[in-house]
Amino acid sequence: MSTQSTCRVCAGAVTEFVDLGTQPLSDAFREPGDTSEEFTYRLAVGSCADCAMVQLMEEVPRERMFHQDYPYLSQGSAVMREHFGALARRFLDTELAGEDPFVVELGCNDGTMLRTVARAGVRHLGVEPSGAVADLAAEAGVRVRKDFFEEPTALSIREQDGPADVVYAANTFCHIPYVGSILRGVVALLKPGGVFVFEDPYLGDIVAQTSFDQIYDEHFFLFSATSVDVMARRHGLELVDVERLPVHGGEVRYTLALPGARARSEAVVALLAEEEARGLHDRAVLDGFGDRIRAIRDDLLDLLRRLRAEGKRVVGYGATAKSATVTNLCGIGPDLVEFISDTTPAKQHRLAPGSRIPVLPPAAFADPYPDYALLFAWNHAEEIMAKETAFREAGGRWIRYVPDVHVV
Ligand code: SAM
Ligand code: TMP
Ligand code: ZN
């Protein structure tokens, strides 16, 4: 077990600060009868002394995660559908308002963002390696290329479609360890005045809220303004804007541009200063994050064991990729959490990775309501609370574990 690895951004030395143990693939939901050995890896996080990038110590081969049966759907949350619709409309009014605009989205998934662009008749391309979700995008009228985006893909898109005004990626760029190839591809694909816009979970929020379940195989990087700024410069780009987003438990939308093309916004200066002032990348801060994770693990297990001893029924809500980190770190199985309710067809009637907790459609949640629901989809809390008022009225209570273990 090595506590050192090589930085995927700058080849510097990465030193580990959190070990979340042996973990399965976070989206590998299994058929109940499947007795084959489950793929596992060691989930640990470190930070690069040279460029400050926070990243996983071990990399999972991409084909194991993103394939025909990749189950995650962007359209699973009403809030996210609105979020992506609003962004598409903003792009159409700004970056895509010129002559014959063109936008490329990496990881377009089921086309939740691009369908608005497609309906507006604007040239676009979604690049999406996961077959079933890419098919959903195509069915929604989105032009999709089933492929991993990387430098050769970018060159071939440029040859076929010409340069892009916008390259966009939501919850995708942080999934990709091979940044050099991605950013060379972006530089080759952008028009001189074009932008690369991406949004991902923000290290600053993850540390502040101890949302350690944002750490799993697919989240290879935990970005901050500080680390993205260095990464951009190393790869011939500049960080020109940042925007904090409330979605998915706290994200930042970064805008990169070619050198000199755009002025750096006040927001970038302010976020860089804030990260510096709070010591976000300091060893002591990152070590403190690790200590708080262990406390949450112990508190959550204590609570679930106590509830079981009292004969209470506890059910999970949302078979998120995040939940794999929690259940497998804590050793939570069907003995403590009866099943997990989830709206995603490809997850239902399967077993959650590692924990083997059954995943059932939402109808099971109300039939009858459990005493407690463990909110794994805490990033969608507002939407879920608004929809599940009958559970509360029936006396049900929510268990939360971010930023600490509490019952509401
Ligand atoms: N953008 C959507 C959203 O925010 O809801 C989907 C995010 S999903 C967590 C990540 C997506 O990235 C998956 O659909 C996966 O197949 C895709 N992906 C992974 N590696 C990629 C690559 N190299 N190029 C393009 N897409 C990739
Ligand atoms: P995410 O946190 O990665 O977006 O995953 C959310 C998961 O929770 C996804 O599998 C869909 C599921 N979900 C529900 O079951 N009910 C809901 O109301 C919402 C918003 C999500
Ligand atoms: Zn580095």
PDB file of C-alpha atoms in Angstrom, residues 18-226:
ATOM      1  CA  VAL A  18      -7.427  10.236   3.645  1.00  0.00           C
ATOM      2  CA  ASP A  19      -7.843   6.469   3.322  1.00  0.00           C
ATOM      3  CA  LEU A  20     -11.425   5.273   2.763  1.00  0.00           C
ATOM      4  CA  GLY A  21     -10.425   1.640   2.466  1.00  0.00           C
ATOM      5  CA  THR A  22     -11.208  -1.072  -0.048  1.00  0.00           C
ATOM      6  CA  GLN A  23     -14.163  -0.051  -2.177  1.00  0.00           C
ATOM      7  CA  PRO A  24     -16.203  -1.455  -5.073  1.00  0.00           C
ATOM      8  CA  LEU A  25     -17.026   0.592  -8.178  1.00  0.00           C
ATOM      9  CA  SER A  26     -19.622   3.110  -7.010  1.00  0.00           C
ATOM     10  CA  ASP A  27     -22.029   2.520  -9.901  1.00  0.00           C
ATOM     11  CA  ALA A  28     -21.607  -1.260 -10.246  1.00  0.00           C
ATOM     12  CA  PHE A  29     -25.114  -2.392  -9.256  1.00  0.00           C
ATOM     13  CA  ARG A  30     -25.304  -6.206  -9.381  1.00  0.00           C
ATOM     14  CA  GLU A  31     -27.945  -8.728 -10.310  1.00  0.00           C
ATOM     15  CA  PRO A  32     -29.045 -10.538  -7.123  1.00  0.00           C
ATOM     16  CA  GLY A  33     -27.872 -13.920  -8.472  1.00  0.00           C
ATOM     17  CA  ASP A  34     -24.457 -12.666  -9.557  1.00  0.00           C
ATOM     18  CA  THR A  35     -21.813 -14.578  -7.607  1.00  0.00           C
ATOM     19  CA  SER A  36     -18.793 -13.336  -9.580  1.00  0.00           C
ATOM     20  CA  GLU A  37     -16.041 -11.637  -7.644  1.00  0.00           C
ATOM     21  CA  GLU A  38     -16.593  -7.895  -7.276  1.00  0.00           C
ATOM     22  CA  PHE A  39     -13.861  -5.570  -8.572  1.00  0.00           C
ATOM     23  CA  THR A  40     -12.362  -3.489  -5.775  1.00  0.00           C
ATOM     24  CA  TYR A  41      -9.657  -0.877  -5.396  1.00  0.00           C
ATOM     25  CA  ARG A  42      -8.197   1.200  -2.575  1.00  0.00           C
ATOM     26  CA  LEU A  43      -9.966   4.548  -2.229  1.00  0.00           C
ATOM     27  CA  ALA A  44      -7.560   7.107  -0.841  1.00  0.00           C
ATOM     28  CA  VAL A  45      -6.991  10.783  -1.534  1.00  0.00           C
ATOM     29  CA  GLY A  46      -3.826  12.827  -1.623  1.00  0.00           C
ATOM     30  CA  SER A  47      -2.651  16.257  -2.532  1.00  0.00           C
ATOM     31  CA  CYS A  48       0.199  17.344  -4.808  1.00  0.00           C
ATOM     32  CA  ALA A  49       2.925  19.342  -3.122  1.00  0.00           C
ATOM     33  CA  ASP A  50       3.768  21.121  -6.390  1.00  0.00           C
ATOM     34  CA  CYS A  51       0.414  22.076  -7.919  1.00  0.00           C
ATOM     35  CA  ALA A  52      -2.009  21.564  -4.972  1.00  0.00           C
ATOM     36  CA  MET A  53      -4.284  19.278  -6.990  1.00  0.00           C
ATOM     37  CA  VAL A  54      -6.263  16.925  -4.753  1.00  0.00           C
ATOM     38  CA  GLN A  55      -6.687  13.538  -6.406  1.00  0.00           C
ATOM     39  CA  LEU A  56      -7.213   9.825  -5.865  1.00  0.00           C
ATOM     40  CA  MET A  57      -4.160   7.733  -5.091  1.00  0.00           C
ATOM     41  CA  GLU A  58      -5.367   4.890  -7.330  1.00  0.00           C
ATOM     42  CA  GLU A  59      -6.994   5.079 -10.728  1.00  0.00           C
ATOM     43  CA  VAL A  60      -9.741   2.725 -11.934  1.00  0.00           C
ATOM     44  CA  PRO A  61      -9.570   1.885 -15.680  1.00  0.00           C
ATOM     45  CA  ARG A  62     -12.187   4.024 -17.411  1.00  0.00           C
ATOM     46  CA  GLU A  63     -13.870   1.147 -19.277  1.00  0.00           C
ATOM     47  CA  ARG A  64     -14.766  -0.444 -15.939  1.00  0.00           C
ATOM     48  CA  MET A  65     -16.783   2.648 -14.974  1.00  0.00           C
ATOM     49  CA  PHE A  66     -18.176   4.037 -18.226  1.00  0.00           C
ATOM     50  CA  HIS A  67     -19.705   1.400 -20.455  1.00  0.00           C
ATOM     51  CA  GLN A  68     -22.958   0.300 -22.086  1.00  0.00           C
ATOM     52  CA  ASP A  69     -24.719  -0.184 -18.731  1.00  0.00           C
ATOM     53  CA  TYR A  70     -23.495   2.912 -16.853  1.00  0.00           C
ATOM     54  CA  PRO A  71     -26.664   3.620 -14.856  1.00  0.00           C
ATOM     55  CA  TYR A  72     -26.514   7.314 -13.850  1.00  0.00           C
ATOM     56  CA  LEU A  73     -29.074   9.615 -15.449  1.00  0.00           C
ATOM     57  CA  SER A  74     -28.820  13.410 -15.344  1.00  0.00           C
ATOM     58  CA  GLN A  75     -32.596  13.686 -15.701  1.00  0.00           C
ATOM     59  CA  GLY A  76     -33.195  11.962 -12.339  1.00  0.00           C
ATOM     60  CA  SER A  77     -33.601  15.281 -10.512  1.00  0.00           C
ATOM     61  CA  ALA A  78     -36.078  18.057 -11.365  1.00  0.00           C
ATOM     62  CA  VAL A  79     -33.681  20.627  -9.908  1.00  0.00           C
ATOM     63  CA  MET A  80     -30.878  19.400 -12.179  1.00  0.00           C
ATOM     64  CA  ARG A  81     -33.157  19.456 -15.233  1.00  0.00           C
ATOM     65  CA  GLU A  82     -33.917  23.113 -14.467  1.00  0.00           C
ATOM     66  CA  HIS A  83     -30.246  23.837 -13.743  1.00  0.00           C
ATOM     67  CA  PHE A  84     -29.122  22.504 -17.119  1.00  0.00           C
ATOM     68  CA  GLY A  85     -32.045  24.094 -18.977  1.00  0.00           C
ATOM     69  CA  ALA A  86     -31.122  27.483 -17.516  1.00  0.00           C
ATOM     70  CA  LEU A  87     -27.467  27.066 -18.437  1.00  0.00           C
ATOM     71  CA  ALA A  88     -28.335  26.053 -22.016  1.00  0.00           C
ATOM     72  CA  ARG A  89     -30.519  29.164 -22.339  1.00  0.00           C
ATOM     73  CA  ARG A  90     -27.693  31.292 -20.952  1.00  0.00           C
ATOM     74  CA  PHE A  91     -25.222  29.826 -23.471  1.00  0.00           C
ATOM     75  CA  LEU A  92     -27.707  30.459 -26.295  1.00  0.00           C
ATOM     76  CA  ASP A  93     -28.014  34.107 -25.221  1.00  0.00           C
ATOM     77  CA  THR A  94     -24.275  34.706 -24.804  1.00  0.00           C
ATOM     78  CA  GLU A  95     -21.473  32.463 -26.077  1.00  0.00           C
ATOM     79  CA  LEU A  96     -23.701  30.868 -28.727  1.00  0.00           C
ATOM     80  CA  ALA A  97     -25.367  34.069 -29.959  1.00  0.00           C
ATOM     81  CA  GLY A  98     -22.867  34.738 -32.775  1.00  0.00           C
ATOM     82  CA  GLU A  99     -22.588  33.536 -36.367  1.00  0.00           C
ATOM     83  CA  ASP A 100     -23.058  29.730 -36.812  1.00  0.00           C
ATOM     84  CA  PRO A 101     -22.175  28.787 -33.216  1.00  0.00           C
ATOM     85  CA  PHE A 102     -21.022  25.310 -32.157  1.00  0.00           C
ATOM     86  CA  VAL A 103     -20.950  23.726 -28.683  1.00  0.00           C
ATOM     87  CA  VAL A 104     -19.403  20.417 -27.637  1.00  0.00           C
ATOM     88  CA  GLU A 105     -20.403  18.747 -24.376  1.00  0.00           C
ATOM     89  CA  LEU A 106     -18.210  16.097 -22.745  1.00  0.00           C
ATOM     90  CA  GLY A 107     -20.234  13.533 -20.798  1.00  0.00           C
ATOM     91  CA  CYS A 108     -23.590  14.738 -22.133  1.00  0.00           C
ATOM     92  CA  ASN A 109     -25.177  11.642 -20.568  1.00  0.00           C
ATOM     93  CA  ASP A 110     -28.917  11.526 -21.423  1.00  0.00           C
ATOM     94  CA  GLY A 111     -28.732  14.927 -23.124  1.00  0.00           C
ATOM     95  CA  THR A 112     -30.395  16.913 -20.345  1.00  0.00           C
ATOM     96  CA  MET A 113     -28.369  20.060 -21.181  1.00  0.00           C
ATOM     97  CA  LEU A 114     -28.003  19.670 -24.950  1.00  0.00           C
ATOM     98  CA  ARG A 115     -31.672  18.953 -25.686  1.00  0.00           C
ATOM     99  CA  THR A 116     -32.418  22.663 -25.152  1.00  0.00           C
ATOM    100  CA  VAL A 117     -29.601  23.583 -27.552  1.00  0.00           C
ATOM    101  CA  ALA A 118     -30.846  21.027 -30.088  1.00  0.00           C
ATOM    102  CA  ARG A 119     -34.393  22.412 -29.890  1.00  0.00           C
ATOM    103  CA  ALA A 120     -32.996  25.889 -30.613  1.00  0.00           C
ATOM    104  CA  GLY A 121     -31.470  24.483 -33.811  1.00  0.00           C
ATOM    105  CA  VAL A 122     -27.918  25.336 -32.751  1.00  0.00           C
ATOM    106  CA  ARG A 123     -24.993  23.157 -33.887  1.00  0.00           C
ATOM    107  CA  HIS A 124     -23.841  20.879 -31.069  1.00  0.00           C
ATOM    108  CA  LEU A 125     -22.219  17.550 -30.309  1.00  0.00           C
ATOM    109  CA  GLY A 126     -22.376  15.440 -27.168  1.00  0.00           C
ATOM    110  CA  VAL A 127     -19.419  13.149 -26.562  1.00  0.00           C
ATOM    111  CA  GLU A 128     -20.544  10.283 -24.355  1.00  0.00           C
ATOM    112  CA  PRO A 129     -18.861   6.866 -24.004  1.00  0.00           C
ATOM    113  CA  SER A 130     -21.638   5.198 -21.998  1.00  0.00           C
ATOM    114  CA  GLY A 131     -23.879   3.525 -24.558  1.00  0.00           C
ATOM    115  CA  ALA A 132     -27.315   3.348 -22.944  1.00  0.00           C
ATOM    116  CA  VAL A 133     -27.320   6.947 -21.693  1.00  0.00           C
ATOM    117  CA  ALA A 134     -25.967   8.179 -25.049  1.00  0.00           C
ATOM    118  CA  ASP A 135     -28.909   6.425 -26.734  1.00  0.00           C
ATOM    119  CA  LEU A 136     -31.304   8.371 -24.507  1.00  0.00           C
ATOM    120  CA  ALA A 137     -29.656  11.626 -25.612  1.00  0.00           C
ATOM    121  CA  ALA A 138     -30.016  10.639 -29.261  1.00  0.00           C
ATOM    122  CA  GLU A 139     -33.687   9.781 -28.698  1.00  0.00           C
ATOM    123  CA  ALA A 140     -34.136  13.297 -27.299  1.00  0.00           C
ATOM    124  CA  GLY A 141     -32.841  14.794 -30.565  1.00  0.00           C
ATOM    125  CA  VAL A 142     -29.249  15.381 -29.433  1.00  0.00           C
ATOM    126  CA  ARG A 143     -26.370  14.687 -31.818  1.00  0.00           C
ATOM    127  CA  VAL A 144     -24.090  12.276 -29.946  1.00  0.00           C
ATOM    128  CA  ARG A 145     -20.755  10.659 -30.578  1.00  0.00           C
ATOM    129  CA  LYS A 146     -20.258   7.486 -28.495  1.00  0.00           C
ATOM    130  CA  ASP A 147     -16.682   8.002 -27.486  1.00  0.00           C
ATOM    131  CA  PHE A 148     -14.333   9.040 -24.736  1.00  0.00           C
ATOM    132  CA  PHE A 149     -13.291  12.647 -25.285  1.00  0.00           C
ATOM    133  CA  GLU A 150      -9.506  13.029 -25.435  1.00  0.00           C
ATOM    134  CA  GLU A 151      -7.033  14.663 -27.811  1.00  0.00           C
ATOM    135  CA  PRO A 152      -7.615  12.458 -30.897  1.00  0.00           C
ATOM    136  CA  THR A 153     -11.415  12.777 -30.470  1.00  0.00           C
ATOM    137  CA  ALA A 154     -11.059  16.566 -30.313  1.00  0.00           C
ATOM    138  CA  LEU A 155      -8.941  16.673 -33.465  1.00  0.00           C
ATOM    139  CA  SER A 156     -11.419  14.542 -35.348  1.00  0.00           C
ATOM    140  CA  ILE A 157     -14.356  16.719 -34.187  1.00  0.00           C
ATOM    141  CA  ARG A 158     -12.516  19.832 -35.302  1.00  0.00           C
ATOM    142  CA  GLU A 159     -11.854  18.304 -38.688  1.00  0.00           C
ATOM    143  CA  GLN A 160     -15.489  17.302 -39.123  1.00  0.00           C
ATOM    144  CA  ASP A 161     -17.339  20.227 -37.526  1.00  0.00           C
ATOM    145  CA  GLY A 162     -14.822  23.037 -37.234  1.00  0.00           C
ATOM    146  CA  PRO A 163     -13.849  24.857 -34.031  1.00  0.00           C
ATOM    147  CA  ALA A 164     -16.157  25.322 -31.051  1.00  0.00           C
ATOM    148  CA  ASP A 165     -17.374  28.420 -29.246  1.00  0.00           C
ATOM    149  CA  VAL A 166     -17.963  26.429 -26.075  1.00  0.00           C
ATOM    150  CA  VAL A 167     -16.643  23.153 -24.748  1.00  0.00           C
ATOM    151  CA  TYR A 168     -18.700  22.228 -21.695  1.00  0.00           C
ATOM    152  CA  ALA A 169     -18.541  19.457 -19.103  1.00  0.00           C
ATOM    153  CA  ALA A 170     -20.662  18.966 -15.974  1.00  0.00           C
ATOM    154  CA  ASN A 171     -19.613  16.408 -13.405  1.00  0.00           C
ATOM    155  CA  THR A 172     -17.339  14.866 -15.990  1.00  0.00           C
ATOM    156  CA  PHE A 173     -13.962  16.624 -16.138  1.00  0.00           C
ATOM    157  CA  CYS A 174     -13.226  15.676 -12.509  1.00  0.00           C
ATOM    158  CA  HIS A 175     -13.859  12.055 -13.574  1.00  0.00           C
ATOM    159  CA  ILE A 176     -10.940  12.085 -16.017  1.00  0.00           C
ATOM    160  CA  PRO A 177      -7.358  11.475 -14.821  1.00  0.00           C
ATOM    161  CA  TYR A 178      -5.830  11.976 -18.304  1.00  0.00           C
ATOM    162  CA  VAL A 179      -6.054  15.776 -18.101  1.00  0.00           C
ATOM    163  CA  GLY A 180      -3.156  16.462 -20.457  1.00  0.00           C
ATOM    164  CA  SER A 181      -4.940  14.795 -23.351  1.00  0.00           C
ATOM    165  CA  ILE A 182      -8.251  16.491 -22.483  1.00  0.00           C
ATOM    166  CA  LEU A 183      -6.774  19.989 -22.282  1.00  0.00           C
ATOM    167  CA  ARG A 184      -4.688  19.597 -25.439  1.00  0.00           C
ATOM    168  CA  GLY A 185      -7.911  18.499 -27.103  1.00  0.00           C
ATOM    169  CA  VAL A 186      -9.801  21.514 -25.725  1.00  0.00           C
ATOM    170  CA  VAL A 187      -7.100  23.922 -26.907  1.00  0.00           C
ATOM    171  CA  ALA A 188      -7.186  22.348 -30.375  1.00  0.00           C
ATOM    172  CA  LEU A 189     -10.970  22.499 -30.529  1.00  0.00           C
ATOM    173  CA  LEU A 190     -11.684  26.042 -29.281  1.00  0.00           C
ATOM    174  CA  LYS A 191     -12.123  29.102 -31.458  1.00  0.00           C
ATOM    175  CA  PRO A 192      -9.627  31.851 -30.444  1.00  0.00           C
ATOM    176  CA  GLY A 193     -12.345  33.522 -28.357  1.00  0.00           C
ATOM    177  CA  GLY A 194     -13.980  30.281 -27.205  1.00  0.00           C
ATOM    178  CA  VAL A 195     -14.339  28.981 -23.648  1.00  0.00           C
ATOM    179  CA  PHE A 196     -14.010  25.693 -21.791  1.00  0.00           C
ATOM    180  CA  VAL A 197     -16.640  25.681 -19.044  1.00  0.00           C
ATOM    181  CA  PHE A 198     -16.836  22.878 -16.487  1.00  0.00           C
ATOM    182  CA  GLU A 199     -18.571  22.381 -13.163  1.00  0.00           C
ATOM    183  CA  ASP A 200     -17.652  19.841 -10.521  1.00  0.00           C
ATOM    184  CA  PRO A 201     -17.919  19.280  -6.761  1.00  0.00           C
ATOM    185  CA  TYR A 202     -15.863  21.927  -4.977  1.00  0.00           C
ATOM    186  CA  LEU A 203     -13.073  20.901  -2.612  1.00  0.00           C
ATOM    187  CA  GLY A 204     -13.878  23.952  -0.462  1.00  0.00           C
ATOM    188  CA  ASP A 205     -17.430  22.705   0.168  1.00  0.00           C
ATOM    189  CA  ILE A 206     -16.341  19.093   0.611  1.00  0.00           C
ATOM    190  CA  VAL A 207     -13.880  20.048   3.343  1.00  0.00           C
ATOM    191  CA  ALA A 208     -16.216  22.590   4.983  1.00  0.00           C
ATOM    192  CA  GLN A 209     -19.126  20.116   5.174  1.00  0.00           C
ATOM    193  CA  THR A 210     -17.057  16.940   5.558  1.00  0.00           C
ATOM    194  CA  SER A 211     -18.955  15.548   2.576  1.00  0.00           C
ATOM    195  CA  PHE A 212     -16.479  12.703   2.257  1.00  0.00           C
ATOM    196  CA  ASP A 213     -18.954  10.680   0.176  1.00  0.00           C
ATOM    197  CA  GLN A 214     -18.079  12.943  -2.755  1.00  0.00           C
ATOM    198  CA  ILE A 215     -14.959  10.801  -2.855  1.00  0.00           C
ATOM    199  CA  TYR A 216     -15.359   7.684  -5.009  1.00  0.00           C
ATOM    200  CA  ASP A 217     -13.836   6.022  -8.065  1.00  0.00           C
ATOM    201  CA  GLU A 218     -15.426   8.376 -10.609  1.00  0.00           C
ATOM    202  CA  HIS A 219     -14.432  11.563  -8.765  1.00  0.00           C
ATOM    203  CA  PHE A 220     -10.727  11.375  -9.535  1.00  0.00           C
ATOM    204  CA  PHE A 221     -10.044  15.076  -8.861  1.00  0.00           C
ATOM    205  CA  LEU A 222     -11.458  17.352  -6.169  1.00  0.00           C
ATOM    206  CA  PHE A 223     -10.955  20.743  -7.805  1.00  0.00           C
ATOM    207  CA  SER A 224     -10.396  24.139  -6.209  1.00  0.00           C
ATOM    208  CA  ALA A 225      -9.767  27.520  -7.830  1.00  0.00           C
ATOM    209  CA  THR A 226      -6.149  27.266  -6.686  1.00  0.00           C
TER     210      THR A 226
END
